[in-house]
Amino acid sequence: MCTTIANAVMDMAKHPGVFLRPTHPKLRQYEALRARHVERCSTREAAERFGYNHSYFRNLCADFLANPRSSFFLPEPETAEAPEPTRSRRAERDRRILELRDERRLSVGDIAGILRQEGIGACASTVAAVLRRAGRGRLARRPERVLAEIAGPEAADVADARQLRLEPRRFRTDYGGLFLFLPLLERIGLDRLAGVRAMPGSEMIPAASALRSLLALKLWGRGRPVHVMTEVLDEGLALFAGLNAVPKRSSLSEYSCRVDPRILPALMDDWAQAVHEAGLPRGDSFDLDFHTIPYHGDDAMAERHYVSKRSRRQKGILAFIARDDLAGAFCYADATVRKASQNGAIIRFAELWRERTGVWPGELVFDSRLTTYANLGRLDELGIRFITLRRRGAGLLRRLEERPADDWTRIGLSNVGRNCRTPRILDDRVRLRGYEGELRQIAIADLGRDRPTLLITNQLEERPADLIDRYARRMVIENGISEAVQQFHMDALSAAVPMKVDVDLNLTVMAAGLYRLLAERIGQDCQRQKAATLFQKFVKASAEISVDEREIVVGFGRRSHNPVLVKAGIGEDSCRIPWLGDRTLRFRFGENGGQNVT
């Protein structure tokens, strides 16, 4: 081996350029480690220069640091002829191996390296055999952070849009699926919206880049900015935001503090109009609900509200949420609601919707705790249809039980379970305290509950089955809230200040709208699929990104749902991305980097 390497070195001396492209494995390792530890290159840069996988090269650095006297031009110690150790030396060796495993939880390679430093002849296979005979199992795979600590810390670049690298290059990213949203963001014009509403930003991190960084975390389901530090070295995530590197945790966490609460509603109005013009349908019937975001601190601003999933009252931020029944997406959210004004949130939403669209909402559907009977009268004066529930008192239930069986009518429903499709109803006109005029009350029995459900509405001429079916669809908003909690981490408070929560809540509305736009673009019965399902099928994908003077090509490997994207024509789309040097973004699908399907 020594002679072979010496001959290789003599040949390379005639051609100095080949030192940068060594062919012998040992020379290649030597040059790569020299670049890392002498030239102070980053592990990613050294790995790319000498053709190593980044994870493999980090393990190589860890092994080298564990045994810095490793030879590159001489035979390894274990390959030299060595006398067979005596029984006492073998016992001492075995004892030392078990000691290193039990006390320090070291791997086979690490133990072999330490033994070499201590002058004990034992290769990795010998260590593995000793551990196997002693009944010691294999160690679990060490996480990336442990390997990073062994290889040494690697500082990420400071986020700066002026340092964005757009020279021709090729790299892989774990966030390839995020680029499916770039054409949608370009069509919506996020940069223009951020500029019109004077969102906070700087020359290093413009407002639109900060918003895209936060949206990327929401779209990927990463939750809070505290989780971004594990991905600051991913070039694809930075390219999506239009930066050379992802902003650090402190920058993203503090961004909401810099947002003026007076401009956020105007920004969301502009966003709603832009999303609608980009293809998201807009209806006139809305599901409304309150959701308590739990807070576990001691801040005096946080009031106590009812948390349904825990069946108790506790400190939290009360969020008012509206969902468009036609689009199937949240269209409004407000986390500044206080207990003293929560009954009027429904009127404020109606007035905001009229300012946004020029017309009052056509129909509002909500539960009995959302507002008061007096506000129901206000909705009727505005010409807004509503459907809600009436609270069931003991006296009211007793009077219903006393009604003759002939007064009840059996009807058929279509959007409920098989066992509840033929309930009995009692259709009456009632008067309620605080409401001027009559309301329609529909008592529904045999609907899967022990006690009748009481539906009240100002729609006097509609078929009872249609009203019951419509209220049954209101339950979808609870599924949407659950999805926002699980996929978009809506319940993970970034701070106790309501304005911060309001920023995060509206980012959730943005992310949910983008997923619905993507579903509309894909088609194939994806319009009603949850964001978590769309993420698993289409978005959660790594990709190879190729950048040149004119294009940015995102290549996806073979995946089971790629044919759906190809059939939807996404591979045929191309659009210019202004914040990426006005380059054209294209997608390609298939193995071996894929072929452009255009």
mmCIF file with all atom_site columns, C-alpha atoms in Angstrom, residues 508-575:
data_model
loop_
_atom_site.group_PDB
_atom_site.id
_atom_site.type_symbol
_atom_site.label_atom_id
_atom_site.label_alt_id
_atom_site.label_comp_id
_atom_site.label_asym_id
_atom_site.label_entity_id
_atom_site.label_seq_id
_atom_site.pdbx_PDB_ins_code
_atom_site.Cartn_x
_atom_site.Cartn_y
_atom_site.Cartn_z
_atom_site.occupancy
_atom_site.B_iso_or_equiv
_atom_site.pdbx_formal_charge
_atom_site.auth_seq_id
_atom_site.auth_comp_id
_atom_site.auth_asym_id
_atom_site.auth_atom_id
_atom_site.pdbx_PDB_model_num
ATOM 1  C CA . THR A 1 508 ? -51.567 30.639 9.816   1.00 0.00 ? 508 THR A CA 1
ATOM 2  C CA . VAL A 1 509 ? -54.402 32.122 7.729   1.00 0.00 ? 509 VAL A CA 1
ATOM 3  C CA . MET A 1 510 ? -51.895 32.858 4.944   1.00 0.00 ? 510 MET A CA 1
ATOM 4  C CA . ALA A 1 511 ? -50.433 29.348 5.029   1.00 0.00 ? 511 ALA A CA 1
ATOM 5  C CA . ALA A 1 512 ? -53.876 27.723 5.036   1.00 0.00 ? 512 ALA A CA 1
ATOM 6  C CA . GLY A 1 513 ? -54.888 29.852 2.034   1.00 0.00 ? 513 GLY A CA 1
ATOM 7  C CA . LEU A 1 514 ? -51.751 28.849 0.122   1.00 0.00 ? 514 LEU A CA 1
ATOM 8  C CA . TYR A 1 515 ? -52.496 25.168 0.723   1.00 0.00 ? 515 TYR A CA 1
ATOM 9  C CA . ARG A 1 516 ? -56.030 25.649 -0.571  1.00 0.00 ? 516 ARG A CA 1
ATOM 10 C CA . LEU A 1 517 ? -54.671 27.438 -3.656  1.00 0.00 ? 517 LEU A CA 1
ATOM 11 C CA . LEU A 1 518 ? -52.252 24.574 -4.247  1.00 0.00 ? 518 LEU A CA 1
ATOM 12 C CA . ALA A 1 519 ? -55.120 22.090 -3.900  1.00 0.00 ? 519 ALA A CA 1
ATOM 13 C CA . GLU A 1 520 ? -57.167 24.083 -6.438  1.00 0.00 ? 520 GLU A CA 1
ATOM 14 C CA . ARG A 1 521 ? -54.182 24.058 -8.808  1.00 0.00 ? 521 ARG A CA 1
ATOM 15 C CA . ILE A 1 522 ? -53.644 20.309 -8.473  1.00 0.00 ? 522 ILE A CA 1
ATOM 16 C CA . GLY A 1 523 ? -57.308 19.365 -8.759  1.00 0.00 ? 523 GLY A CA 1
ATOM 17 C CA . GLN A 1 524 ? -57.816 15.583 -8.745  1.00 0.00 ? 524 GLN A CA 1
ATOM 18 C CA . ASP A 1 525 ? -60.295 15.816 -5.824  1.00 0.00 ? 525 ASP A CA 1
ATOM 19 C CA . CYS A 1 526 ? -57.633 17.508 -3.646  1.00 0.00 ? 526 CYS A CA 1
ATOM 20 C CA . GLN A 1 527 ? -59.746 20.586 -2.922  1.00 0.00 ? 527 GLN A CA 1
ATOM 21 C CA . ARG A 1 528 ? -61.159 19.202 0.319   1.00 0.00 ? 528 ARG A CA 1
ATOM 22 C CA . GLN A 1 529 ? -58.052 17.375 1.529   1.00 0.00 ? 529 GLN A CA 1
ATOM 23 C CA . LYS A 1 530 ? -56.443 18.607 4.723   1.00 0.00 ? 530 LYS A CA 1
ATOM 24 C CA . ALA A 1 531 ? -53.231 20.593 4.646   1.00 0.00 ? 531 ALA A CA 1
ATOM 25 C CA . ALA A 1 532 ? -51.445 17.769 6.485   1.00 0.00 ? 532 ALA A CA 1
ATOM 26 C CA . THR A 1 533 ? -52.483 15.350 3.718   1.00 0.00 ? 533 THR A CA 1
ATOM 27 C CA . LEU A 1 534 ? -51.318 17.709 0.975   1.00 0.00 ? 534 LEU A CA 1
ATOM 28 C CA . PHE A 1 535 ? -48.037 18.168 2.833   1.00 0.00 ? 535 PHE A CA 1
ATOM 29 C CA . GLN A 1 536 ? -47.368 14.436 3.052   1.00 0.00 ? 536 GLN A CA 1
ATOM 30 C CA . LYS A 1 537 ? -48.340 13.773 -0.576  1.00 0.00 ? 537 LYS A CA 1
ATOM 31 C CA . PHE A 1 538 ? -46.798 16.692 -2.443  1.00 0.00 ? 538 PHE A CA 1
ATOM 32 C CA . VAL A 1 539 ? -44.846 19.166 -0.286  1.00 0.00 ? 539 VAL A CA 1
ATOM 33 C CA . LYS A 1 540 ? -42.688 16.948 1.927   1.00 0.00 ? 540 LYS A CA 1
ATOM 34 C CA . ALA A 1 541 ? -40.076 16.190 -0.717  1.00 0.00 ? 541 ALA A CA 1
ATOM 35 C CA . SER A 1 542 ? -36.375 16.801 -1.179  1.00 0.00 ? 542 SER A CA 1
ATOM 36 C CA . ALA A 1 543 ? -35.161 18.060 -4.535  1.00 0.00 ? 543 ALA A CA 1
ATOM 37 C CA . GLU A 1 544 ? -32.076 18.891 -6.559  1.00 0.00 ? 544 GLU A CA 1
ATOM 38 C CA . ILE A 1 545 ? -31.953 22.552 -7.499  1.00 0.00 ? 545 ILE A CA 1
ATOM 39 C CA . SER A 1 546 ? -30.009 23.764 -10.503 1.00 0.00 ? 546 SER A CA 1
ATOM 40 C CA . VAL A 1 547 ? -29.304 27.495 -10.883 1.00 0.00 ? 547 VAL A CA 1
ATOM 41 C CA . ASP A 1 548 ? -27.977 29.117 -14.056 1.00 0.00 ? 548 ASP A CA 1
ATOM 42 C CA . GLU A 1 549 ? -28.039 32.563 -15.672 1.00 0.00 ? 549 GLU A CA 1
ATOM 43 C CA . ARG A 1 550 ? -31.637 32.226 -16.836 1.00 0.00 ? 550 ARG A CA 1
ATOM 44 C CA . GLU A 1 551 ? -33.422 29.469 -14.914 1.00 0.00 ? 551 GLU A CA 1
ATOM 45 C CA . ILE A 1 552 ? -33.894 27.791 -11.565 1.00 0.00 ? 552 ILE A CA 1
ATOM 46 C CA . VAL A 1 553 ? -34.879 24.163 -12.104 1.00 0.00 ? 553 VAL A CA 1
ATOM 47 C CA . VAL A 1 554 ? -36.287 22.159 -9.190  1.00 0.00 ? 554 VAL A CA 1
ATOM 48 C CA . GLY A 1 555 ? -35.893 18.441 -9.891  1.00 0.00 ? 555 GLY A CA 1
ATOM 49 C CA . PHE A 1 556 ? -37.871 15.913 -7.848  1.00 0.00 ? 556 PHE A CA 1
ATOM 50 C CA . GLY A 1 557 ? -36.927 12.255 -7.679  1.00 0.00 ? 557 GLY A CA 1
ATOM 51 C CA . ARG A 1 558 ? -39.348 9.395  -8.139  1.00 0.00 ? 558 ARG A CA 1
ATOM 52 C CA . ARG A 1 559 ? -42.369 9.729  -5.837  1.00 0.00 ? 559 ARG A CA 1
ATOM 53 C CA . SER A 1 560 ? -45.750 8.023  -5.925  1.00 0.00 ? 560 SER A CA 1
ATOM 54 C CA . HIS A 1 561 ? -47.728 11.272 -6.306  1.00 0.00 ? 561 HIS A CA 1
ATOM 55 C CA . ASN A 1 562 ? -45.550 12.901 -8.958  1.00 0.00 ? 562 ASN A CA 1
ATOM 56 C CA . PRO A 1 563 ? -47.935 11.754 -11.749 1.00 0.00 ? 563 PRO A CA 1
ATOM 57 C CA . VAL A 1 564 ? -50.704 13.797 -10.109 1.00 0.00 ? 564 VAL A CA 1
ATOM 58 C CA . LEU A 1 565 ? -48.548 16.944 -10.316 1.00 0.00 ? 565 LEU A CA 1
ATOM 59 C CA . VAL A 1 566 ? -47.566 16.178 -13.896 1.00 0.00 ? 566 VAL A CA 1
ATOM 60 C CA . LYS A 1 567 ? -51.209 15.586 -14.884 1.00 0.00 ? 567 LYS A CA 1
ATOM 61 C CA . ALA A 1 568 ? -52.141 18.900 -13.262 1.00 0.00 ? 568 ALA A CA 1
ATOM 62 C CA . GLY A 1 569 ? -49.653 20.605 -15.605 1.00 0.00 ? 569 GLY A CA 1
ATOM 63 C CA . ILE A 1 570 ? -47.349 21.882 -12.878 1.00 0.00 ? 570 ILE A CA 1
ATOM 64 C CA . GLY A 1 571 ? -44.324 20.597 -14.799 1.00 0.00 ? 571 GLY A CA 1
ATOM 65 C CA . GLU A 1 572 ? -45.416 22.708 -17.760 1.00 0.00 ? 572 GLU A CA 1
ATOM 66 C CA . ASP A 1 573 ? -45.645 25.895 -15.699 1.00 0.00 ? 573 ASP A CA 1
ATOM 67 C CA . SER A 1 574 ? -42.893 28.478 -15.710 1.00 0.00 ? 574 SER A CA 1
ATOM 68 C CA . CYS A 1 575 ? -42.853 31.887 -14.117 1.00 0.00 ? 575 CYS A CA 1
#
